[in-house]
Coordinates of C-alpha atoms in Angstrom, one line a residue:
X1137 CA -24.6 13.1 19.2
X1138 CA -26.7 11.8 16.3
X1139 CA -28.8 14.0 14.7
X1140 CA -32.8 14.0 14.1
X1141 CA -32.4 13.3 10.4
X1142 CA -29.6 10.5 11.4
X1143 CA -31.8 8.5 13.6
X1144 CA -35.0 9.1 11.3
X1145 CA -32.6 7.8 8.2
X1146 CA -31.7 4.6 10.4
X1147 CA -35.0 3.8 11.3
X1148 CA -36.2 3.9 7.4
X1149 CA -33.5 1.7 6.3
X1150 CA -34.2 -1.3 9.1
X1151 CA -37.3 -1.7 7.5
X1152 CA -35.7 -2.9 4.3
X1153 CA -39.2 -3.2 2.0
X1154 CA -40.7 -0.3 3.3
X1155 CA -37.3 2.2 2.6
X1156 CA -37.3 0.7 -1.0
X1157 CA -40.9 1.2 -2.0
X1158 CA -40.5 5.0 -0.5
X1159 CA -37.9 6.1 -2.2
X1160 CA -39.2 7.2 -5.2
X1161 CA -40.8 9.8 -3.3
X1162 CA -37.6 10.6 -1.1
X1163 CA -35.8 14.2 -1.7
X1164 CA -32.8 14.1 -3.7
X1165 CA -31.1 15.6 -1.2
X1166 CA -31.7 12.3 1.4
X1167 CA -30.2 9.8 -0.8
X1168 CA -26.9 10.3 0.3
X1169 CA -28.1 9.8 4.4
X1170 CA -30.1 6.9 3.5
X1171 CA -27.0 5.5 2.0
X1172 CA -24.6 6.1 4.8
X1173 CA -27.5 4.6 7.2
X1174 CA -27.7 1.5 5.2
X1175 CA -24.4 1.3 5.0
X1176 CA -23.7 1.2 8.8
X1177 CA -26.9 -1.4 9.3
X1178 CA -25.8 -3.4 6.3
X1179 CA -28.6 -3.4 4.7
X1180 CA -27.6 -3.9 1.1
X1181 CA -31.0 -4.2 -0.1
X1182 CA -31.7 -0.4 0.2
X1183 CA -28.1 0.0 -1.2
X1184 CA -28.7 -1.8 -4.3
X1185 CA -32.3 0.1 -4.9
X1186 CA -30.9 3.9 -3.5
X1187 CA -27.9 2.9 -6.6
X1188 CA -30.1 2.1 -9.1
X1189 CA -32.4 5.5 -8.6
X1190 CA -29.1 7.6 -7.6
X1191 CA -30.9 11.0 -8.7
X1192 CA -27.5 13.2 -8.5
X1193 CA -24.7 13.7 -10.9
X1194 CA -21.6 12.3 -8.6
X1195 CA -21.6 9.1 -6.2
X1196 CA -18.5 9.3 -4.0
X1197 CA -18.1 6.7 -1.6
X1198 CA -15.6 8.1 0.4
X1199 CA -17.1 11.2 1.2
X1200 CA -20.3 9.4 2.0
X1201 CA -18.9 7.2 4.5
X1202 CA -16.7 9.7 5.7
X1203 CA -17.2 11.3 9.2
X1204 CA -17.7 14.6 7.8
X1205 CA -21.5 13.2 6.3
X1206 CA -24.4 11.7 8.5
X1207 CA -24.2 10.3 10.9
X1208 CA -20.8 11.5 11.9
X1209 CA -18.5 8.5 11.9
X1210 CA -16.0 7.1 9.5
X1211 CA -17.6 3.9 7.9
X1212 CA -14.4 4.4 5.3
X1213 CA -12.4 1.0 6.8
X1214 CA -15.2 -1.2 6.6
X1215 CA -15.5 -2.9 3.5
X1216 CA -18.1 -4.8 3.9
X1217 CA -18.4 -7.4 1.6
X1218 CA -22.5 -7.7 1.0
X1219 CA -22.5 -3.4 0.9
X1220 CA -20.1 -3.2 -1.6
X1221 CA -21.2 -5.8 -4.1
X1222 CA -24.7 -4.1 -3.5
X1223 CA -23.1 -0.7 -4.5
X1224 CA -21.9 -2.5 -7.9
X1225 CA -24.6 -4.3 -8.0
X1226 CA -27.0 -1.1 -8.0
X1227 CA -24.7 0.7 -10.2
X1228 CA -25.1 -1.6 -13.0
X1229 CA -28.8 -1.7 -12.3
X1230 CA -29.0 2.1 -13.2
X1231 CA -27.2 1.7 -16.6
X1232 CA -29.8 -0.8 -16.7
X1233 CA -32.6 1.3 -16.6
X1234 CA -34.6 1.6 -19.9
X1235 CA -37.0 4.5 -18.7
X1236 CA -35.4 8.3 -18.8
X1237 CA -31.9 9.5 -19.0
X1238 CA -28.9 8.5 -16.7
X1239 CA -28.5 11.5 -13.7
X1240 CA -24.7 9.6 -12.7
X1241 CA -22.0 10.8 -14.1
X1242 CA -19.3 9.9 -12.1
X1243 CA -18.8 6.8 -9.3
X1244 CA -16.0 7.0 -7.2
X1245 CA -15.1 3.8 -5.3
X1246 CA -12.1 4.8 -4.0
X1247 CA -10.7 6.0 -0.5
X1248 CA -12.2 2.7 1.4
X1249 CA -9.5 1.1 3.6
X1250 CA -8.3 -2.7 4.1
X1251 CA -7.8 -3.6 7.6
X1252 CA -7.2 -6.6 9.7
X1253 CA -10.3 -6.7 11.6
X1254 CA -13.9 -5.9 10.1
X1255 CA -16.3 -3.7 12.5
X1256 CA -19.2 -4.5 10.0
X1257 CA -21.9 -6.8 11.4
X1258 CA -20.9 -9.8 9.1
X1259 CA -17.2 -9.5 9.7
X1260 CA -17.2 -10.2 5.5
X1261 CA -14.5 -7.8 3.7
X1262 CA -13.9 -7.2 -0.1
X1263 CA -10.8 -6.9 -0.3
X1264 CA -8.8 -4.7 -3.1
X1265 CA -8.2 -8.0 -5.3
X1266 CA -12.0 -8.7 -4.9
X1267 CA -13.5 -5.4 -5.4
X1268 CA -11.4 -5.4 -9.0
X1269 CA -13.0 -8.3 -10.0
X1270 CA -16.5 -7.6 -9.0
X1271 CA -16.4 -4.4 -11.2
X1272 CA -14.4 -5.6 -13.9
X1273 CA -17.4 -8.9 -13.7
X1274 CA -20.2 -6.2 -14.1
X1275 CA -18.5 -4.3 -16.7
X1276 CA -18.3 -7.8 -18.7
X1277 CA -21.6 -8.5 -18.4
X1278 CA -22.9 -4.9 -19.3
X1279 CA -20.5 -5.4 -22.5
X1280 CA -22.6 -7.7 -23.8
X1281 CA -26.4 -6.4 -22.7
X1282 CA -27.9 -4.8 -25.7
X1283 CA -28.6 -1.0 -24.1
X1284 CA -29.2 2.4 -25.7
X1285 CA -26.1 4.1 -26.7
X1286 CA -25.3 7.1 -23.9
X1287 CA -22.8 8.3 -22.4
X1288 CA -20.9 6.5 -20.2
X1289 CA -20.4 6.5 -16.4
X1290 CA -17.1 7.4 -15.4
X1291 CA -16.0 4.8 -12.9
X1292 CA -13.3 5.9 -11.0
X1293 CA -11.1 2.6 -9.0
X1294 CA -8.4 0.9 -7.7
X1295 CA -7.0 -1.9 -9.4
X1296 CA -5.3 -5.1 -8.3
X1297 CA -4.6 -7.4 -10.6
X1298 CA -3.2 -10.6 -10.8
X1299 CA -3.1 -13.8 -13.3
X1300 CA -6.4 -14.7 -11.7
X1301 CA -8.0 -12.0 -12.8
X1302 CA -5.8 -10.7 -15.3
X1303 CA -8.2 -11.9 -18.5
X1304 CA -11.9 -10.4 -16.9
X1305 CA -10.0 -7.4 -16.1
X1306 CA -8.5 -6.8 -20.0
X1307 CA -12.1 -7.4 -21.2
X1308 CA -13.1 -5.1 -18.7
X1309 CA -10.8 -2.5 -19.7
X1310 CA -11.6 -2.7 -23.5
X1311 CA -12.4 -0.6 -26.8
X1312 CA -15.8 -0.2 -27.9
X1313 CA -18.6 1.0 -26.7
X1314 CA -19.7 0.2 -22.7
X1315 CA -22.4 1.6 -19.7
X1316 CA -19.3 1.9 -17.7
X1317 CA -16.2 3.3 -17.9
X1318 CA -12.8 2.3 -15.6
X1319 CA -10.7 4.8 -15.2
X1320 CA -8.2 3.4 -12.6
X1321 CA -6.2 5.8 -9.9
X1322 CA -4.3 3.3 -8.4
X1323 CA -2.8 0.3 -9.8
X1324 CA -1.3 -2.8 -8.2
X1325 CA 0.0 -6.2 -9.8
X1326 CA 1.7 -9.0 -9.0
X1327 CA 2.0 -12.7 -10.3
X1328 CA 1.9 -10.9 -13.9
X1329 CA 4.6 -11.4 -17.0
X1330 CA 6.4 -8.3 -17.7
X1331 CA 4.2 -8.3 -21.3
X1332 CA 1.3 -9.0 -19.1
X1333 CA 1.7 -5.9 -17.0
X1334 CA 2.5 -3.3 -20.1
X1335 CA -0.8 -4.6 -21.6
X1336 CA -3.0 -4.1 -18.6
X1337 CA -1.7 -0.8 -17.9
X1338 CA -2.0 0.4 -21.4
X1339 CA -5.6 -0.1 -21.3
X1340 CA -5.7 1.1 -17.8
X1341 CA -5.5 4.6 -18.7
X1342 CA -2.2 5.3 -17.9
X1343 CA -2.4 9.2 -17.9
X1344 CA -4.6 9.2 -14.7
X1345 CA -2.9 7.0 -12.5
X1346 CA -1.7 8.8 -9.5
X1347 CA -0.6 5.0 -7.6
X1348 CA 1.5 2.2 -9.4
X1349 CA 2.7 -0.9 -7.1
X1350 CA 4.6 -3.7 -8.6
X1351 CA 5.3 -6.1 -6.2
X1352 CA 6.7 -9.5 -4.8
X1353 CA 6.1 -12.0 -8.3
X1354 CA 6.0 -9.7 -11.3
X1355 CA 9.7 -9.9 -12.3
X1356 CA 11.3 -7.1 -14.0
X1357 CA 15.0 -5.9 -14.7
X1358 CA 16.2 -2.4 -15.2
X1359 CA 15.4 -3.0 -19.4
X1360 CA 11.2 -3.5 -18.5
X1361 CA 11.5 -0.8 -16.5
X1362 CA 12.8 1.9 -18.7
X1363 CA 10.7 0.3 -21.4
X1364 CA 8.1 0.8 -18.5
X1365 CA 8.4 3.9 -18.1
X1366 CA 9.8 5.4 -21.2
X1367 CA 6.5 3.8 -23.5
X1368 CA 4.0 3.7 -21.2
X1369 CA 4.2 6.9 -19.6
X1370 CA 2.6 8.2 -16.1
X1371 CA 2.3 11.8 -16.0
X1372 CA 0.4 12.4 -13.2
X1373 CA 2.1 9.6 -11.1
X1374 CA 2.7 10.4 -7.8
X1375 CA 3.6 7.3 -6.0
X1376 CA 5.8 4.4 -7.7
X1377 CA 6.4 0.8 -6.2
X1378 CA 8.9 -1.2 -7.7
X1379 CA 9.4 -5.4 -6.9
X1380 CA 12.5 -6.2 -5.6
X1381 CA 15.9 -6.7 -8.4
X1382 CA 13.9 -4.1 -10.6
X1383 CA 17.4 -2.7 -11.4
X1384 CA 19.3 -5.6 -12.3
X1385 CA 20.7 -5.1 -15.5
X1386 CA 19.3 -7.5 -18.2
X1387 CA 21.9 -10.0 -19.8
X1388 CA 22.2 -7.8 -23.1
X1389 CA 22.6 -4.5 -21.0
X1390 CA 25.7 -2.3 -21.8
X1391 CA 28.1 0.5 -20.7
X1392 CA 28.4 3.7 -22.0
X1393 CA 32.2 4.6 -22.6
X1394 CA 32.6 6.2 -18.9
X1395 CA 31.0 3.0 -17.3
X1396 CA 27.8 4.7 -16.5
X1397 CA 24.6 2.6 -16.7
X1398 CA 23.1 3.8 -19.6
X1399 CA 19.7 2.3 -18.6
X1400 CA 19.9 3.4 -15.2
X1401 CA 20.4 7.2 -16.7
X1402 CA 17.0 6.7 -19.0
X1403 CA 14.9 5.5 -16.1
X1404 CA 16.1 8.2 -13.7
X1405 CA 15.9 10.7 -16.8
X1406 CA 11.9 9.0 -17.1
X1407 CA 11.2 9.6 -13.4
X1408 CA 12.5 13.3 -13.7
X1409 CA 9.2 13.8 -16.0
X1410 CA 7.1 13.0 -13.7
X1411 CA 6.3 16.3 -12.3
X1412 CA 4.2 14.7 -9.3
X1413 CA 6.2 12.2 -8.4
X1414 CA 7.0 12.1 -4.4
X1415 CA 6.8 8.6 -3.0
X1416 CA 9.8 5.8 -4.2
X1417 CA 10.0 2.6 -3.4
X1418 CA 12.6 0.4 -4.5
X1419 CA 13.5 -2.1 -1.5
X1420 CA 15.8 -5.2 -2.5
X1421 CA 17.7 -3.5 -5.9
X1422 CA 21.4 -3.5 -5.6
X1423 CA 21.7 0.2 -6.5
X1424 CA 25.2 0.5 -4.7
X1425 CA 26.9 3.9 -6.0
X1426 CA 23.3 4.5 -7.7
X1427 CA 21.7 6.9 -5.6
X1428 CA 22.8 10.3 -7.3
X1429 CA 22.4 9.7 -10.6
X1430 CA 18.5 7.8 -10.0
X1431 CA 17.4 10.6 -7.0
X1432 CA 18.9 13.1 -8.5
X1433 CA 17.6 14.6 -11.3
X1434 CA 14.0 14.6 -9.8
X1435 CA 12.4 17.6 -10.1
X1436 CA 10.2 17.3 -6.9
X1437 CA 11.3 16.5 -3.4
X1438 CA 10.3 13.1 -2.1
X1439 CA 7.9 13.3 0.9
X1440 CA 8.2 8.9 1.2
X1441 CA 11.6 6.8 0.1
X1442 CA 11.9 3.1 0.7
X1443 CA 15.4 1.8 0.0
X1444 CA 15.5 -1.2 2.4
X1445 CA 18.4 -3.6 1.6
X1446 CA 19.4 -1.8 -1.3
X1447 CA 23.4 -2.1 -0.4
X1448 CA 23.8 1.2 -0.4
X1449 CA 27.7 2.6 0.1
X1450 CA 28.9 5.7 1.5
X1451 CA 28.6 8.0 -1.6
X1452 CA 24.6 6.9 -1.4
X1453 CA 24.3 7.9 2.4
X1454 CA 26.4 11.0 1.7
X1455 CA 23.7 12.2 -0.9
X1456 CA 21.1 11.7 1.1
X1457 CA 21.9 13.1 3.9
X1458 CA 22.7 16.6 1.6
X1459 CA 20.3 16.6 -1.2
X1460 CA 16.9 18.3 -1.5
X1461 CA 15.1 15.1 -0.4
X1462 CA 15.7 14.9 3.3
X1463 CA 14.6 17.9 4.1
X1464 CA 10.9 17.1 2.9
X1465 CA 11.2 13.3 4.0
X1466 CA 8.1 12.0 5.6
X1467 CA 8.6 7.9 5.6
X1468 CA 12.2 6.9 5.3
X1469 CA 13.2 2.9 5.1
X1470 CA 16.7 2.0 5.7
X1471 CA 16.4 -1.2 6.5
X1472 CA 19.3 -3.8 6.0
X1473 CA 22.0 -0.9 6.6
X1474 CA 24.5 -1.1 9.1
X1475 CA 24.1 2.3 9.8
X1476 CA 25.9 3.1 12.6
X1477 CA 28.6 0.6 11.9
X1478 CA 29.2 1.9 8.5
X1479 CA 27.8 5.3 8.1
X1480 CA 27.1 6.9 12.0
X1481 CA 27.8 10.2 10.8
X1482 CA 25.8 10.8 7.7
X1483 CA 22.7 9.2 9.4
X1484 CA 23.0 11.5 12.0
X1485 CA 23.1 14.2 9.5
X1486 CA 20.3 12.5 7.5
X1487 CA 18.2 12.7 10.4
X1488 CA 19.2 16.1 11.7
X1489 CA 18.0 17.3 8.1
X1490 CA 14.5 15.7 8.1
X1491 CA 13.6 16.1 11.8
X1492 CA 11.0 18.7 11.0
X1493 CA 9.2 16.6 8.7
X1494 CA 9.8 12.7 9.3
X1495 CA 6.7 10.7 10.5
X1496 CA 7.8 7.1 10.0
X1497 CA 11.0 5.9 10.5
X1498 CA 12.3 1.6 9.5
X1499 CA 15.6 0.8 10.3
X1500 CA 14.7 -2.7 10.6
X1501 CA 17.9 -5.5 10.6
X1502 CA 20.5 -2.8 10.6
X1503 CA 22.9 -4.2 13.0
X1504 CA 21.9 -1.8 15.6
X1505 CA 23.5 -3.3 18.9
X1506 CA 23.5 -2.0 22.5
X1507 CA 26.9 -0.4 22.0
X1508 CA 24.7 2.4 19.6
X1509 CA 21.9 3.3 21.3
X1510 CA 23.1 6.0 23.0
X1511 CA 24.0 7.0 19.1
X1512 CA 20.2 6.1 18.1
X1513 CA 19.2 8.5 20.7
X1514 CA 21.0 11.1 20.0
X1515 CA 20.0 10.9 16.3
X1516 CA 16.2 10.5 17.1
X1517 CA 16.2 13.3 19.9
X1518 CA 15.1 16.1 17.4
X1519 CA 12.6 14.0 15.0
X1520 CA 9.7 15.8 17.1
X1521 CA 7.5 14.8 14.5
X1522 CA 7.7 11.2 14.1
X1523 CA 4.6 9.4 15.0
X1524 CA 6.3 5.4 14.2
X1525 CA 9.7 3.7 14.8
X1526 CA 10.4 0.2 13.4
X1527 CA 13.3 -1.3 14.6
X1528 CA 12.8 -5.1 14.7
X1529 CA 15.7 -7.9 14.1
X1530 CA 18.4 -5.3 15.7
X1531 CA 20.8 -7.8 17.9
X1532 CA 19.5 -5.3 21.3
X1533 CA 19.3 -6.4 25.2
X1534 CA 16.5 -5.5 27.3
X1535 CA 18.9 -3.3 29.1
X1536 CA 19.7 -1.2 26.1
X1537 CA 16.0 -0.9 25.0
X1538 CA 14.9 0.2 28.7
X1539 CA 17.3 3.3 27.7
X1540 CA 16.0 3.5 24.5
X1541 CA 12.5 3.7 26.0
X1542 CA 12.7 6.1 28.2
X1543 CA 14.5 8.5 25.7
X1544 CA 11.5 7.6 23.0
X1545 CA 8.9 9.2 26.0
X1546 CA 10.0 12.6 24.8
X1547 CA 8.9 11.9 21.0
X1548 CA 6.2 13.9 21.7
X1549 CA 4.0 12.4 18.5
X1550 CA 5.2 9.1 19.0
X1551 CA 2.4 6.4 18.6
X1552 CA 3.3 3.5 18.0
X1553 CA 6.7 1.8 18.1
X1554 CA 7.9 -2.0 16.5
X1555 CA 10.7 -3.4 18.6
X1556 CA 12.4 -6.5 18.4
X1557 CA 12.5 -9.7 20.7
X1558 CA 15.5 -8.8 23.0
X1559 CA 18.5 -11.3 22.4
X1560 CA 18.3 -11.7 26.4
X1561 CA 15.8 -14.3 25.0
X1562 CA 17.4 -16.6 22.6
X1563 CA 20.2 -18.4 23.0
X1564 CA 23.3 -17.4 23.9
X1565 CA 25.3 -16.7 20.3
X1566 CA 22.5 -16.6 18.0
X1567 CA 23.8 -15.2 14.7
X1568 CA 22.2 -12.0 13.0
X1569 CA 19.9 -11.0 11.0
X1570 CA 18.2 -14.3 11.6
X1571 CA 16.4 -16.4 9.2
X1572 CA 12.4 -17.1 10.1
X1573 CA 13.0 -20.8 11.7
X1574 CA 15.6 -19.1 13.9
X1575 CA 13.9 -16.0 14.9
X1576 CA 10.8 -17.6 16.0
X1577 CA 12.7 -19.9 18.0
X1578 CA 12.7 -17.9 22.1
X1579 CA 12.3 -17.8 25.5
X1580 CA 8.4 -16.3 25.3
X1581 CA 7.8 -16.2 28.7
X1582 CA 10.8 -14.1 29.5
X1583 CA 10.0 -11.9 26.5
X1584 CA 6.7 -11.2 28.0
X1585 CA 8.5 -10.3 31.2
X1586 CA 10.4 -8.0 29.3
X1587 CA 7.8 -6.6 27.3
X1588 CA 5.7 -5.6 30.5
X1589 CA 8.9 -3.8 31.3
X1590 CA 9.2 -1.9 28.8
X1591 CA 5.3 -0.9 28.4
X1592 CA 5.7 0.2 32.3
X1593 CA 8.7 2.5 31.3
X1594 CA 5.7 4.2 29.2
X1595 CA 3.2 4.0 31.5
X1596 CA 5.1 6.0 34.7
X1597 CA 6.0 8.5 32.1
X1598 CA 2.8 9.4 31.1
X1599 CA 2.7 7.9 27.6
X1600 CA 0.6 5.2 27.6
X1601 CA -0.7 6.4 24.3
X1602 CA 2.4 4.9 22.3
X1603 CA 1.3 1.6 21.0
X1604 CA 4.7 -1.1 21.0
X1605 CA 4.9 -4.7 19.5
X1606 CA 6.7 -6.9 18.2
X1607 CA 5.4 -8.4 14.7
X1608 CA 7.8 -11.0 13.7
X1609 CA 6.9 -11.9 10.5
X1610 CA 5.8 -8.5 9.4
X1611 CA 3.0 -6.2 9.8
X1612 CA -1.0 -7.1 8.2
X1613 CA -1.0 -6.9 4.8
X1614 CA -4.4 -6.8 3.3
X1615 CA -3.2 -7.7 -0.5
X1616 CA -1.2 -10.5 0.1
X1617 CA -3.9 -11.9 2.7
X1618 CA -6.1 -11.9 0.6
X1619 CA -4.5 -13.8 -2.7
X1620 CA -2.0 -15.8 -0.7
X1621 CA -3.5 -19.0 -2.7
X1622 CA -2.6 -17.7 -5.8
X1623 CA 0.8 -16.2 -4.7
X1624 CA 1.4 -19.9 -3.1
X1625 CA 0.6 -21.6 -6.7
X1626 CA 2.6 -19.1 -8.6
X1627 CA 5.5 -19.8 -6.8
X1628 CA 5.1 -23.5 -6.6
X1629 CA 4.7 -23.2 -10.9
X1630 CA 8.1 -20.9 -10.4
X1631 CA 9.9 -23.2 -8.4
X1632 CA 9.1 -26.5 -10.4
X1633 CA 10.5 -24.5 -14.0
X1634 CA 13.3 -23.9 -12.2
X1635 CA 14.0 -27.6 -11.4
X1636 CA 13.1 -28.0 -14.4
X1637 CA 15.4 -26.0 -16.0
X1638 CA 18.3 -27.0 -13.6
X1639 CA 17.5 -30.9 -14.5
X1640 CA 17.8 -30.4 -18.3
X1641 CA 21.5 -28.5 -17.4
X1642 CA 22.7 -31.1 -15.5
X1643 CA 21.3 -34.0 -18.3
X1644 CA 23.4 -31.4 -21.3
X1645 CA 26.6 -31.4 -18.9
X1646 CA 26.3 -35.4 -19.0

């Protein structure tokens, strides 16, 4: 139920000229209800004027559209595009202010969440990509106001940067003397040059970043990432994305004497500094025989561990399954494994080990057929903690995952479950894993038959409340939505230098 001061704070704010010519005679103590109630009527007026005559020391926008604030619900997944360039907007018109001293000492942007569907009235997000540029814009433009030197605002972000943005956000990031100061948490890139990325994230303040992502076009071998991580440095890191053939060896690489990677041992000797690391991701490197001597020198257990198609062989699985890490596992990808082909009884160990912790299990395109479900049961059957299962492009009939249903209705957690289109529905002989053409190509009105099925083996067992699809081509991802135009040129530039380059091979072998 809303409260008195909630409905009061609403009904100020829809009167957009009359809320801002008031507020100079609001308690301090109001601004931050007024802002969440402008924030939920989108009134980004009010936003921009409560910014620029913020009267307290801290502006967190998180805790101000959290549901723990008035009015109580969580406004933290809307980012709504006209509110959150008003919050810049304001922010900048603060530092602006000629008359009395700056009360803000620190704005946090952070904690806001991208989704796929906007419950804001204008249905208009800012996405992570936008929100970057928007600040690191302002900061620009702030750069080269003339204002009274003070102390700066401490602007605490996350970053996503690309080579759309890359220049405005190096400008942003700067020496010298500026209203506003970045000091980026999280850090994402992609489309960058290896050079391109140690620049940025030298200037990004690389002793507070808790987040790094490098993803999908930045491409690095295992040489840029021990130079990475060996000159750069990330104390305080606790989560580290890495693109996919991060660990390739670069063409002057070399052995030591006992044919151990001697890059390899610096990077996991770099990652054993980092005294808060616990999420890895390193999807798509070839790290076959790797596993030991990169996981195990860590010093703290990791809670997340991606290592999708990473080829891994026995020894790998066997370490696993043993060391310190699955024990404290919360998110665990082992996709592009034949697991139970290859390695049945060190998953089952694996999974034994990190029952009491796992949440989020992917063991997507790992060969899982109808003769090892009973297997997959059996191995699932203690994780009473796991709240998702992804298990799409597994070669499964509709019979098999009726039985595998019915065994996930005593997951008592279990959410939300990502199966894949039965091969009942394609053609008979359809090779696995299948490429994108061949995958969307099946019978959809029998899959929807078969999907009813299967959501009424949930329903007369009481557990409507697990949510199941079937997401072909991957689940929403806000980043890449939002600079798939760039992504799209970058690889077209990518693809034309290597013709390119393959052309003037072919015209030297003439």
């Amino acid at each position: 139920m809303r409260s008195l001061r909630s409905i009061s704070a609403e009904a100020l704010v829809s009167h957009p000229q009359v809320a801002q010519q008031s507020l100079d005679s609001v308690a301090h103590n109001l601004y931050p209800l007024l802002f969440k109630a402008s924030y939920l009527l989108e009134q980004a007026a009010v936003i921009r004027a409560l910014m620029e005559r913020w009267p307290l020391e801290e502006f967190r926008l998180s805790v101000l559209l959290g549901p723990h604030s008035e009015p109580p619900v969580d406004l933290r997944d809307r980012t709504c595009r006209p509110c959150l360039e008003a919050c810049v907007q304001g922010l900048a018109d603060h530092v602006l202010r000629a008359a009395g001293p700056w009360r803000l000492r620190v704005a946090d942007l952070t904690g806001v969440r991208d989704v796929q569907v906007q419950q804001c009235p204008c249905g208009r997000a800012l996405g992570r990509w936008g929100r970057t540029e928007l600040l690191a814009r302002t900061c620009c433009q702030l750069q080269a106001a003339s204002l009274v030197v003070r102390p700066p605002v401490r602007v605490l972000t996350d970053l996503f940067v690309t080579e759309g943005n890359f220049e405005l956000v190096l400008r942003a990031l700067g020496p010298g003397p500026a209203p506003l100061r970045v000091h980026c948490l999280s850090f994402r890139a992609d489309s960058l040059g290896p050079s391109q990325l140690m620049q940025v994230l030298r200037l990004a303040g690389p002793g507070e970043l808790h987040r790094l992502e490098v993803v999908h076009n930045v491409r690095l071998h295992a040489g840029h990432v021990q130079q990475l991580l060996a000159q750069v440095g990330f104390p305080r890191l606790a989560s580290l994305t890495l693109p996919a053939k991060a660990f390739d060896a670069p063409p002057s690489s070399t052995l030591s004497p006992d044919r151990e990677d001697r890059l390899l041992t610096s990077i996991a000797w770099e990652l054993s500094q980092m005294s808060q690391l616990n999420e890895l991701s390193v999807a798509f490197s070839t790290l076959t025989g790797k596993i030991p001597k990169l996981l195990g020198p860590l010093r703290t257990p990791l809670r997340t561990l991606d290592l999708a198609n990473c080829s891994l062989n026995h020894e790998d699985m066997a370490f696993l399954a043993d060391c310190t890490h699955a024990a404290h596992l919360e998110v665990l990808d082992l996709s592009g494994h034949s697991l139970f082909s290859l390695f049945p009884s060190t998953f089952f160990r694996l999974l034994g080990r990190a029952a009491q912790t796992l949440r989020v299990l992917t063991v997507e395109e790992c060969d899982i057929e109808d003769s090892h479900v009973n297997m997959l049961i059996l191995a699932l059957s203690p994780c009473h903690e796991l709240c998702e299962l992804r298990f799409l492009g597994n070669p499964l009939s509709a019979r098999a995952l009726r039985r595998l249903f019915v065994a996930l209705c005593e997951l008592p957690k279990l959410r939300r479950a990502e199966f894949p289109v039965p091969k009942d529905c394609y053609p008979e002989g359809t090779a696995y894993p299948q490429d994108d053409l061949a995958m969307s190509k099946f019978d959809q009105q029998k899959y929807d038959a078969i999907a009813e099925d299967l959501r009424a083996v949930l329903l007369r067992a009481g557990r409507g409340d697990i949510q199941v699809c079937t997401p072909l081509f991957g689940s929403f991802d806000p980043d890449i939505q939002e600079t798939s135009n760039e992504l799209g040129a970058f690889l077209l530039r990518a693809f034309k230098a290597a013709l390119e380059n393959f052309s003037r091979a072919l015209e030297q072998m003439e």
